[in-house]
């Protein structure tokens, strides 16, 4: 059975693409009585506030008609930002050599949270350099992941 995020992605991806944006990913989170639906969009030259507003209007109309969410919900549309979440293996592949933080569904070595330099993406395995040691993670065990922004000193 497909998750709510996957159902929403299947429903909304064509709409987002018709507006000239890429559907980067969708997160849902229960916040009190309402569900928060976060839609991340991306665009080659960057996402504007107008892009977010256009996508929000179109997505709201689709969700009103199709009604895939049983409960009350709040819709948020934004760019992935500097600490962009990673949802797919293809997205991970774009960030080889970047610092990535992951949160596992099932702990590995008594830890759920890991951070390190992304060394490789091979089939469904993600390898991070964690404090000089390669650590492998099965993609299906990664609950959440995001790029850790790195800033260079300009002194």
mmCIF file of C-alpha atoms in Angstrom:
data_model
loop_
_atom_site.group_PDB
_atom_site.id
_atom_site.type_symbol
_atom_site.label_atom_id
_atom_site.label_comp_id
_atom_site.label_asym_id
_atom_site.label_seq_id
_atom_site.Cartn_x
_atom_site.Cartn_y
_atom_site.Cartn_z
ATOM 1 C CA UNK A 1 0.000 0.000 0.000
ATOM 2 C CA UNK A 2 1.417 3.389 -1.016
ATOM 3 C CA UNK A 3 2.174 5.948 1.674
ATOM 4 C CA UNK A 4 0.282 9.234 1.797
ATOM 5 C CA UNK A 5 3.450 11.010 0.606
ATOM 6 C CA UNK A 6 3.671 8.711 -2.441
ATOM 7 C CA UNK A 7 -0.041 9.181 -3.248
ATOM 8 C CA UNK A 8 0.385 12.952 -3.013
ATOM 9 C CA UNK A 9 3.520 12.840 -5.175
ATOM 10 C CA UNK A 10 1.731 10.829 -7.877
ATOM 11 C CA UNK A 11 -1.205 13.259 -7.782
ATOM 12 C CA UNK A 12 0.742 16.528 -7.625
ATOM 13 C CA UNK A 13 3.924 15.968 -9.637
ATOM 14 C CA UNK A 14 2.301 16.743 -13.044
ATOM 15 C CA UNK A 15 0.771 19.950 -11.648
ATOM 16 C CA UNK A 16 4.081 21.164 -10.202
ATOM 17 C CA UNK A 17 5.944 20.314 -13.434
ATOM 18 C CA UNK A 18 3.313 22.159 -15.518
ATOM 19 C CA UNK A 19 4.218 25.261 -13.489
ATOM 20 C CA UNK A 20 7.890 24.897 -14.487
ATOM 21 C CA UNK A 21 9.127 23.493 -11.191
ATOM 22 C CA UNK A 22 10.463 20.151 -9.977
ATOM 23 C CA UNK A 23 8.661 18.386 -7.149
ATOM 24 C CA UNK A 24 11.690 17.826 -4.883
ATOM 25 C CA UNK A 25 9.740 15.987 -2.180
ATOM 26 C CA UNK A 26 6.794 15.850 0.194
ATOM 27 C CA UNK A 27 6.734 15.495 3.976
ATOM 28 C CA UNK A 28 3.718 15.027 6.180
ATOM 29 C CA UNK A 29 3.700 15.586 9.926
ATOM 30 C CA UNK A 30 0.883 15.426 12.444
ATOM 31 C CA UNK A 31 0.773 18.740 14.325
ATOM 32 C CA UNK A 32 -1.938 18.581 16.980
ATOM 33 C CA UNK A 33 -5.275 17.984 15.294
ATOM 34 C CA UNK A 34 -4.117 18.997 11.825
ATOM 35 C CA UNK A 35 -1.713 17.364 9.431
ATOM 36 C CA UNK A 36 1.037 19.569 7.981
ATOM 37 C CA UNK A 37 1.812 18.803 4.346
ATOM 38 C CA UNK A 38 5.151 20.257 3.219
ATOM 39 C CA UNK A 39 5.834 20.382 -0.487
ATOM 40 C CA UNK A 40 9.368 21.188 -1.569
ATOM 41 C CA UNK A 41 9.821 22.554 -5.078
ATOM 42 C CA UNK A 42 12.995 23.337 -6.972
ATOM 43 C CA UNK A 43 13.846 25.194 -10.144
ATOM 44 C CA UNK A 44 17.052 25.560 -12.134
ATOM 45 C CA UNK A 45 17.476 29.284 -11.424
ATOM 46 C CA UNK A 46 16.035 29.132 -7.917
ATOM 47 C CA UNK A 47 12.549 29.208 -6.466
ATOM 48 C CA UNK A 48 10.770 32.539 -6.000
ATOM 49 C CA UNK A 49 7.960 33.488 -3.631
ATOM 50 C CA UNK A 50 5.708 33.702 -6.706
ATOM 51 C CA UNK A 51 6.605 30.111 -7.642
ATOM 52 C CA UNK A 52 5.603 28.964 -4.144
ATOM 53 C CA UNK A 53 2.343 30.931 -4.304
ATOM 54 C CA UNK A 54 1.464 29.566 -7.770
ATOM 55 C CA UNK A 55 2.174 25.974 -6.710
ATOM 56 C CA UNK A 56 0.248 26.464 -3.461
ATOM 57 C CA UNK A 57 -2.853 27.735 -5.315
ATOM 58 C CA UNK A 58 -2.805 24.909 -7.865
ATOM 59 C CA UNK A 59 -2.076 22.193 -5.302
ATOM 60 C CA UNK A 60 -4.840 23.487 -3.000
ATOM 61 C CA UNK A 61 -7.344 23.288 -5.845
ATOM 62 C CA UNK A 62 -6.288 19.720 -6.709
ATOM 63 C CA UNK A 63 -6.427 18.607 -3.061
ATOM 64 C CA UNK A 64 -9.898 20.165 -2.662
ATOM 65 C CA UNK A 65 -11.212 18.240 -5.682
ATOM 66 C CA UNK A 66 -9.408 14.914 -5.163
ATOM 67 C CA UNK A 67 -9.652 14.981 -1.334
ATOM 68 C CA UNK A 68 -6.800 12.487 -0.610
ATOM 69 C CA UNK A 69 -6.368 13.692 2.986
ATOM 70 C CA UNK A 70 -9.116 12.613 5.387
ATOM 71 C CA UNK A 71 -8.303 15.070 8.191
ATOM 72 C CA UNK A 72 -7.694 18.804 8.406
ATOM 73 C CA UNK A 73 -4.353 19.848 7.023
ATOM 74 C CA UNK A 74 -2.076 22.847 6.590
ATOM 75 C CA UNK A 75 -0.245 23.187 3.289
ATOM 76 C CA UNK A 76 3.283 24.604 3.128
ATOM 77 C CA UNK A 77 5.169 25.100 -0.145
ATOM 78 C CA UNK A 78 8.836 26.098 -0.159
ATOM 79 C CA UNK A 79 12.211 25.560 -1.771
ATOM 80 C CA UNK A 80 14.389 22.815 -0.279
ATOM 81 C CA UNK A 81 16.773 25.487 1.021
ATOM 82 C CA UNK A 82 20.453 25.132 1.878
ATOM 83 C CA UNK A 83 19.809 22.196 4.228
ATOM 84 C CA UNK A 84 17.737 20.477 1.589
ATOM 85 C CA UNK A 85 16.043 17.235 2.554
ATOM 86 C CA UNK A 86 16.961 14.194 0.473
ATOM 87 C CA UNK A 87 14.112 11.915 -0.553
ATOM 88 C CA UNK A 88 15.474 9.701 -3.364
ATOM 89 C CA UNK A 89 18.628 7.810 -4.292
ATOM 90 C CA UNK A 90 19.021 10.143 -7.291
ATOM 91 C CA UNK A 91 19.018 13.128 -4.949
ATOM 92 C CA UNK A 92 21.647 11.486 -2.747
ATOM 93 C CA UNK A 93 23.771 10.899 -5.876
ATOM 94 C CA UNK A 94 23.746 14.650 -6.591
ATOM 95 C CA UNK A 95 25.388 15.306 -3.211
ATOM 96 C CA UNK A 96 28.353 12.920 -3.216
ATOM 97 C CA UNK A 97 31.204 14.689 -1.336
ATOM 98 C CA UNK A 98 28.733 16.823 0.650
ATOM 99 C CA UNK A 99 28.125 16.502 4.397
ATOM 100 C CA UNK A 100 24.831 14.699 4.986
ATOM 101 C CA UNK A 101 22.842 14.006 8.163
ATOM 102 C CA UNK A 102 20.564 10.970 8.304
ATOM 103 C CA UNK A 103 18.028 9.675 10.811
ATOM 104 C CA UNK A 104 17.447 5.918 10.694
ATOM 105 C CA UNK A 105 14.175 4.049 11.228
ATOM 106 C CA UNK A 106 16.004 1.187 12.966
ATOM 107 C CA UNK A 107 19.175 2.024 14.933
ATOM 108 C CA UNK A 108 22.555 0.833 13.733
ATOM 109 C CA UNK A 109 25.303 0.414 16.360
ATOM 110 C CA UNK A 110 22.809 1.813 18.900
ATOM 111 C CA UNK A 111 22.454 5.070 16.939
ATOM 112 C CA UNK A 112 19.673 6.528 14.845
ATOM 113 C CA UNK A 113 21.388 9.821 13.948
ATOM 114 C CA UNK A 114 24.484 9.851 11.750
ATOM 115 C CA UNK A 115 26.383 12.569 9.951
ATOM 116 C CA UNK A 116 29.302 12.413 7.572
ATOM 117 C CA UNK A 117 30.650 13.058 4.107
ATOM 118 C CA UNK A 118 28.643 11.203 1.470
ATOM 119 C CA UNK A 119 31.138 8.904 -0.218
ATOM 120 C CA UNK A 120 28.925 6.889 -2.543
ATOM 121 C CA UNK A 121 25.473 5.743 -3.564
ATOM 122 C CA UNK A 122 25.540 2.178 -4.875
ATOM 123 C CA UNK A 123 22.274 0.391 -5.662
ATOM 124 C CA UNK A 124 20.310 0.915 -2.432
ATOM 125 C CA UNK A 125 23.357 1.506 -0.202
ATOM 126 C CA UNK A 126 24.484 4.915 1.034
ATOM 127 C CA UNK A 127 28.070 5.179 2.326
ATOM 128 C CA UNK A 128 29.128 8.012 4.620
ATOM 129 C CA UNK A 129 32.586 8.810 5.929
ATOM 130 C CA UNK A 130 31.856 9.186 9.648
ATOM 131 C CA UNK A 131 34.908 10.454 11.532
ATOM 132 C CA UNK A 132 37.281 8.820 9.046
ATOM 133 C CA UNK A 133 35.468 5.474 8.922
ATOM 134 C CA UNK A 134 33.128 4.370 6.095
ATOM 135 C CA UNK A 135 29.636 3.472 7.324
ATOM 136 C CA UNK A 136 27.042 1.871 5.043
ATOM 137 C CA UNK A 137 23.295 2.395 5.341
ATOM 138 C CA UNK A 138 20.424 0.733 3.503
ATOM 139 C CA UNK A 139 18.387 3.461 1.798
ATOM 140 C CA UNK A 140 15.110 1.877 2.995
ATOM 141 C CA UNK A 141 16.215 2.312 6.620
ATOM 142 C CA UNK A 142 16.713 6.068 6.231
ATOM 143 C CA UNK A 143 13.716 7.870 7.682
ATOM 144 C CA UNK A 144 14.977 11.405 7.023
ATOM 145 C CA UNK A 145 18.082 12.890 5.486
ATOM 146 C CA UNK A 146 19.325 16.338 4.633
ATOM 147 C CA UNK A 147 22.388 18.155 3.356
ATOM 148 C CA UNK A 148 24.356 19.958 6.067
ATOM 149 C CA UNK A 149 25.263 23.417 4.722
ATOM 150 C CA UNK A 150 28.975 24.223 4.766
ATOM 151 C CA UNK A 151 30.148 27.813 4.926
ATOM 152 C CA UNK A 152 33.693 28.919 4.193
ATOM 153 C CA UNK A 153 35.456 31.557 6.237
ATOM 154 C CA UNK A 154 36.395 34.625 4.202
ATOM 155 C CA UNK A 155 39.267 35.914 6.278
#
